[in-house]
Structures are given as C-alpha cells and as structure tokens.
Short mmCIF file of C-alpha atoms in Angstrom, two decimals:
data_model
loop_
_atom_site.label_atom_id
_atom_site.label_comp_id
_atom_site.label_asym_id
_atom_site.label_seq_id
_atom_site.Cartn_x
_atom_site.Cartn_y
_atom_site.Cartn_z
CA MET A 934 -2.45 -25.49 -29.38
CA THR A 935 0.84 -27.21 -30.01
CA ASP A 936 3.00 -29.03 -27.18
CA ASP A 937 5.49 -26.52 -27.51
CA GLN A 938 2.35 -23.89 -26.71
CA LYS A 939 0.91 -25.62 -24.48
CA TYR A 940 4.13 -25.93 -22.26
CA GLN A 941 4.90 -22.49 -22.59
CA TYR A 942 1.43 -21.26 -21.26
CA GLU A 943 1.64 -23.82 -18.19
CA LYS A 944 4.70 -21.85 -17.42
CA LEU A 945 3.50 -18.84 -17.43
CA ILE A 946 0.27 -19.63 -15.51
CA ALA A 947 2.76 -21.43 -12.80
CA ALA A 948 5.42 -18.14 -12.67
CA ARG A 949 2.12 -15.51 -12.38
CA ASN A 950 1.11 -18.15 -9.76
CA TYR A 951 4.37 -18.22 -7.91
CA HIS A 952 4.30 -14.19 -7.76
CA TYR A 953 0.77 -14.13 -6.28
CA ASP A 954 1.86 -16.42 -3.88
CA ASN A 955 5.37 -14.65 -2.97
CA LEU A 956 3.00 -11.02 -2.76
CA ASN A 957 0.97 -12.63 0.07
CA LYS A 958 4.00 -13.90 1.96
CA TRP A 959 5.71 -10.54 1.69
CA LEU A 960 2.48 -8.51 2.50
CA MET A 961 1.76 -10.72 5.47
CA SER A 962 5.33 -10.24 6.68
CA PHE A 963 5.18 -6.53 6.56
CA TYR A 964 1.63 -6.44 8.36
CA VAL A 965 2.62 -8.71 11.07
CA ILE A 966 5.82 -6.60 11.85
CA ILE A 967 3.46 -3.02 11.35
CA GLY A 968 0.61 -4.80 13.89
CA ALA A 969 3.74 -5.95 16.32
CA LEU A 970 5.28 -2.34 16.36
CA PHE A 971 1.53 -0.88 17.09
CA VAL A 972 1.54 -3.20 19.95
CA ALA A 973 4.72 -2.28 20.98
CA LEU A 974 4.06 1.37 20.74
CA TYR A 975 0.58 1.01 22.56
CA SER A 976 2.39 -0.68 25.51
CA LEU A 977 5.36 1.70 25.65
CA HIS A 978 2.89 5.11 25.51
CA SER A 979 0.80 3.56 28.18
CA LYS A 980 4.22 3.53 30.43
CA GLY A 981 4.04 7.63 30.57
CA GLU A 982 7.15 10.00 29.98
CA GLU A 983 9.91 7.74 30.78
CA CYS A 984 9.57 6.02 27.47
CA ARG A 985 8.82 8.69 25.58
CA MET A 986 12.12 8.23 23.43
CA LEU A 987 11.33 4.51 22.81
CA VAL A 988 7.99 5.43 21.92
CA LEU A 989 9.74 7.74 19.29
CA CYS A 990 11.79 5.52 17.98
CA VAL A 991 9.10 2.51 17.51
CA ALA A 992 6.79 5.24 15.62
CA PHE A 993 9.25 6.35 13.44
CA VAL A 994 10.25 2.36 12.93
CA GLY A 995 7.00 1.69 12.09
CA TYR A 996 6.66 4.57 9.66
CA ILE A 997 9.49 3.42 7.63
CA VAL A 998 8.52 0.03 7.53
CA SER A 999 4.88 1.00 6.36
CA ILE A 1000 6.51 3.01 3.47
CA ALA A 1001 8.48 -0.54 2.87
CA ALA A 1002 5.25 -2.13 2.50
CA TYR A 1003 3.79 0.69 -0.28
CA LEU A 1004 6.94 0.39 -2.34
CA SER A 1005 6.63 -3.10 -2.51
CA GLY A 1006 2.83 -2.98 -3.11
CA LYS A 1007 3.49 -0.92 -6.10
CA GLY A 1008 6.17 -3.13 -7.51
CA TYR A 1009 4.10 -6.19 -7.11
CA TYR A 1010 1.33 -4.70 -9.05
CA TYR A 1011 4.01 -3.65 -11.74
CA TRP A 1012 4.78 -7.64 -12.26
CA GLU A 1013 1.49 -8.27 -11.84
CA THR A 1014 0.53 -6.03 -14.62
CA SER A 1015 3.20 -7.84 -16.92
CA TRP A 1016 2.43 -11.24 -16.22
CA ILE A 1017 -1.42 -10.66 -16.89
CA MET A 1018 -0.59 -9.05 -20.63
CA LEU A 1019 1.80 -11.70 -21.26
CA ILE A 1020 -1.17 -14.12 -20.63
CA HIS A 1021 -3.46 -12.62 -22.52
CA ASN A 1022 -1.37 -11.71 -25.47
CA PHE A 1023 -0.12 -15.47 -25.56
CA GLU A 1024 -3.79 -16.53 -25.28
CA LYS A 1025 -5.16 -14.10 -28.20
CA LYS A 1026 -2.18 -15.43 -30.16
CA CYS A 1027 -3.28 -19.32 -29.74
CA SER A 1028 -6.86 -18.60 -30.46
CA GLU A 1029 -5.90 -16.58 -33.80
CA GLU A 1030 -3.61 -19.20 -35.00
CA GLY A 1031 -6.27 -22.27 -34.58
CA LYS A 1032 -10.15 -22.75 -34.77
CA ASP A 1033 -10.85 -23.30 -30.98
CA ASP A 1034 -10.94 -20.37 -28.47
CA TYR A 1035 -7.97 -21.10 -25.81
CA ARG A 1036 -8.57 -18.08 -24.07
CA VAL A 1037 -9.00 -18.36 -19.89
CA TYR A 1038 -7.53 -15.11 -18.57
CA SER A 1039 -8.04 -12.82 -21.31
CA VAL A 1040 -11.77 -13.05 -21.60
CA PHE A 1041 -14.57 -11.79 -19.29
CA ALA A 1042 -18.11 -13.69 -18.73
CA ASN A 1043 -20.46 -10.45 -18.55
CA LYS A 1044 -18.50 -7.13 -17.71
CA ASN A 1045 -21.92 -5.89 -16.70
CA ALA A 1046 -23.24 -8.72 -14.54
CA ASN A 1047 -23.00 -8.50 -10.80
CA ASN A 1048 -21.44 -5.05 -11.03
CA ASP A 1049 -23.10 -2.00 -8.84
CA LYS A 1050 -20.96 -0.43 -6.84
CA ASN A 1051 -24.25 0.76 -4.99
CA LYS A 1052 -25.58 -2.43 -4.08
CA ILE A 1053 -24.27 -3.69 -0.67
CA THR A 1054 -24.80 -7.72 -2.01
CA SER A 1055 -23.57 -7.13 -5.47
CA GLY A 1056 -20.32 -7.18 -6.62
CA ALA A 1057 -18.28 -4.74 -8.48
CA ASN A 1058 -15.53 -3.91 -10.64
CA ILE A 1059 -12.76 -2.59 -7.90
CA SER A 1060 -9.01 -3.85 -8.13
CA THR A 1061 -7.91 -5.45 -5.20
CA SER A 1062 -4.64 -4.56 -5.65
CA LYS A 1063 -5.61 -0.78 -5.94
CA VAL A 1064 -7.35 -1.21 -2.65
CA ALA A 1065 -4.37 -2.72 -1.17
CA LEU A 1066 -2.31 0.20 -2.20
CA ILE A 1067 -4.55 2.53 -0.84
CA THR A 1068 -4.83 1.02 2.58
CA THR A 1069 -1.01 0.56 2.96
CA TRP A 1070 -0.72 4.49 1.69
CA VAL A 1071 -3.06 4.85 4.76
CA ILE A 1072 -1.54 3.27 7.10
CA ALA A 1073 1.98 4.96 6.14
CA ILE A 1074 0.52 8.05 6.59
CA VAL A 1075 -1.14 7.42 10.20
CA TRP A 1076 2.49 6.09 11.19
CA GLY A 1077 4.05 9.17 9.87
CA ALA A 1078 1.47 11.38 11.76
CA MET A 1079 2.19 9.78 14.93
CA ALA A 1080 5.98 9.82 14.56
CA PHE A 1081 5.68 13.57 13.62
CA PHE A 1082 3.20 14.20 16.83
CA PHE A 1083 5.62 12.24 19.26
CA GLY A 1084 8.47 14.32 17.98
CA ALA A 1085 6.99 17.61 18.09
CA CYS A 1086 5.70 16.85 21.78
CA MET A 1087 9.51 15.91 22.70
CA LEU A 1088 10.58 19.12 21.22
CA LEU A 1089 7.83 21.23 22.90
CA GLN A 1090 8.48 19.97 26.17
CA GLU A 1091 12.10 20.26 26.03
CA TYR A 1092 11.96 23.90 24.66
CA CYS A 1093 8.58 25.53 25.96
CA CYS A 1094 9.37 25.18 29.57
CA GLY A 1095 7.17 22.43 30.05
CA GLY A 1096 4.02 23.78 28.45
CA ASP A 1097 1.31 21.59 27.52
CA PRO A 1098 2.27 20.01 24.10
CA LEU A 1099 -1.29 19.03 23.04
CA LYS A 1100 -2.37 22.59 23.27
CA LEU A 1101 0.63 23.91 21.27
CA CYS A 1102 0.63 21.17 18.53
CA CYS A 1103 -1.77 21.24 15.52
CA GLU A 1104 -2.54 17.98 14.90
CA LEU A 1105 -3.73 18.96 11.41
CA LEU A 1106 -0.52 20.10 10.70
CA VAL A 1107 1.19 17.07 11.97
CA GLY A 1108 -1.10 15.24 9.46
CA LEU A 1109 -0.48 17.39 6.78
CA ALA A 1110 3.39 16.96 7.24
CA SER A 1111 2.89 13.35 7.36
CA VAL A 1112 1.19 13.31 3.74
CA GLY A 1113 3.56 15.69 2.14
CA VAL A 1114 6.75 14.21 3.75
CA SER A 1115 5.71 10.67 2.68
CA TYR A 1116 4.64 11.74 -0.78
CA GLY A 1117 7.93 13.32 -1.19
CA THR A 1118 9.76 10.03 0.08
CA THR A 1119 8.02 7.83 -1.93
CA LYS A 1120 8.54 9.91 -5.10
CA TRP A 1121 12.36 10.47 -4.59
CA LEU A 1122 12.90 6.93 -3.69
CA LEU A 1123 10.97 5.62 -6.89
CA LYS A 1124 12.83 8.42 -9.22
CA LYS A 1125 16.15 8.49 -8.03
CA THR A 1126 17.16 5.35 -5.98
CA ASP A 1127 17.71 2.90 -8.36
CA CYS A 1128 18.71 0.35 -6.05
CA LEU A 1129 15.17 -0.25 -5.75
CA GLN A 1130 14.06 -0.90 -9.01
CA SER A 1131 14.12 -4.35 -10.43
CA ASP A 1132 16.95 -5.15 -13.12
CA LEU A 1133 15.14 -5.64 -16.63
CA ARG A 1134 18.20 -4.93 -18.57
CA ASP A 1135 18.41 -8.66 -19.95
CA LEU A 1136 14.39 -8.70 -20.71
CA ASP A 1137 13.03 -7.63 -23.91
CA ASP A 1138 10.14 -5.13 -24.19
CA LEU A 1139 7.39 -6.61 -25.99
CA GLU A 1140 5.48 -3.27 -26.18
CA LEU A 1141 2.27 -4.71 -25.88
CA PRO A 1142 -1.04 -2.41 -25.94
CA ILE A 1143 -2.77 -1.80 -22.63
CA ASP A 1144 -6.17 -2.21 -23.73
#
C-alpha cells in the first residue's frame, strides 16, 4: 500500500467513524426528547380532564418526533451502507494490487462461529441498525396510537353526550389506524418530499456490487 493509499484509507476510516459518532448523538437527542415527552404525557394525564388538550398536544408532538427519529435512522443506514461499501472496495483493490492482504473491514473471521440465534449465550448475525429501525418504528406506532386514542376520546366526550369514551373507542382500530397513518406518512415523506433527501448531485455513483 502506497503512502497515498494509506492517506486515503485513513480518511475513509475517519469519515466512517465520524458518521458513527454523529449517529449516536442524533439518536440520543431524539430518545431524550421522546423520553421527556412521555414523562410530560404521564404527568399531565394523571391530573385529569382539565389537561386533556395538553395531553393530546404532547401525544402528537411525541408522534412527530418519533417519526422524525425513524426517518433519521433510515438516512443513517443509507449512508452507513455507502461508507462500508467504499471501504470494502478500497481494501479489495489494494489487496489485488499487492501481495499482502490489507483487508480489515472487508473480511470476516468465521461467519459460522458464535452464530446461533436459538442459544441464549451465543452471538448471532443480527444487524444493529435494522433492530434500531424496528424499535424506532414501534415507538412511533405507540405514540401514534396514543395520539389517536386521546383525540378520539376528546371527540366522543364532546359529541356523545358524555358517554364513556373507553367503551366507545375500539383500541384495536386505533392501533391499526396508527400503523396505517405512520406507514403512509413516512412513505409520502420519503417519495414526495425532496427537501428531506441528501444532496447527492456532486457525488459520483460508483455502482459497486452490493454483495
């Protein structure tokens, strides 16, 4: 590996690590906000009917923040894949040019070692990024269900002559509504809103193979 290649390799690793560090900061900020909103929601809800409007507002803010956290996670995973592919490609090219094997990030010691999904004390081939996306998605669904439920309760109390909203609301339908609205909202934001996408116009697409 030449000095220029070493410099480029170090910059690739530094850029990838910088991206990882920023992810931790971004997600931590979102999770702190979500946690604070949940505490506020619980405190307001325990005070009774006089705070029902504030409860509804906090629930919808929590829902919006959760959707934002999920979208940020998708964006991170998109860039993470790019950095990993660049490093893998660079290491393979350097190894092909010389006799020495310079690969560190593009090789695996043994894919089958310590890989047992059914054994509690064993590791397994599971993507942390994918687990984080699923977790954030579930959090968004729960916040959406709470927001829709509190909204339905308020409407039923206003227009159903003071009937018990818990008997009139179908919690299953509220949960399904949360899933549907959440999926539709994120799909629309990802496909129709260009302002949320990273600007890639000045970046050349190397079209490296995924495998």
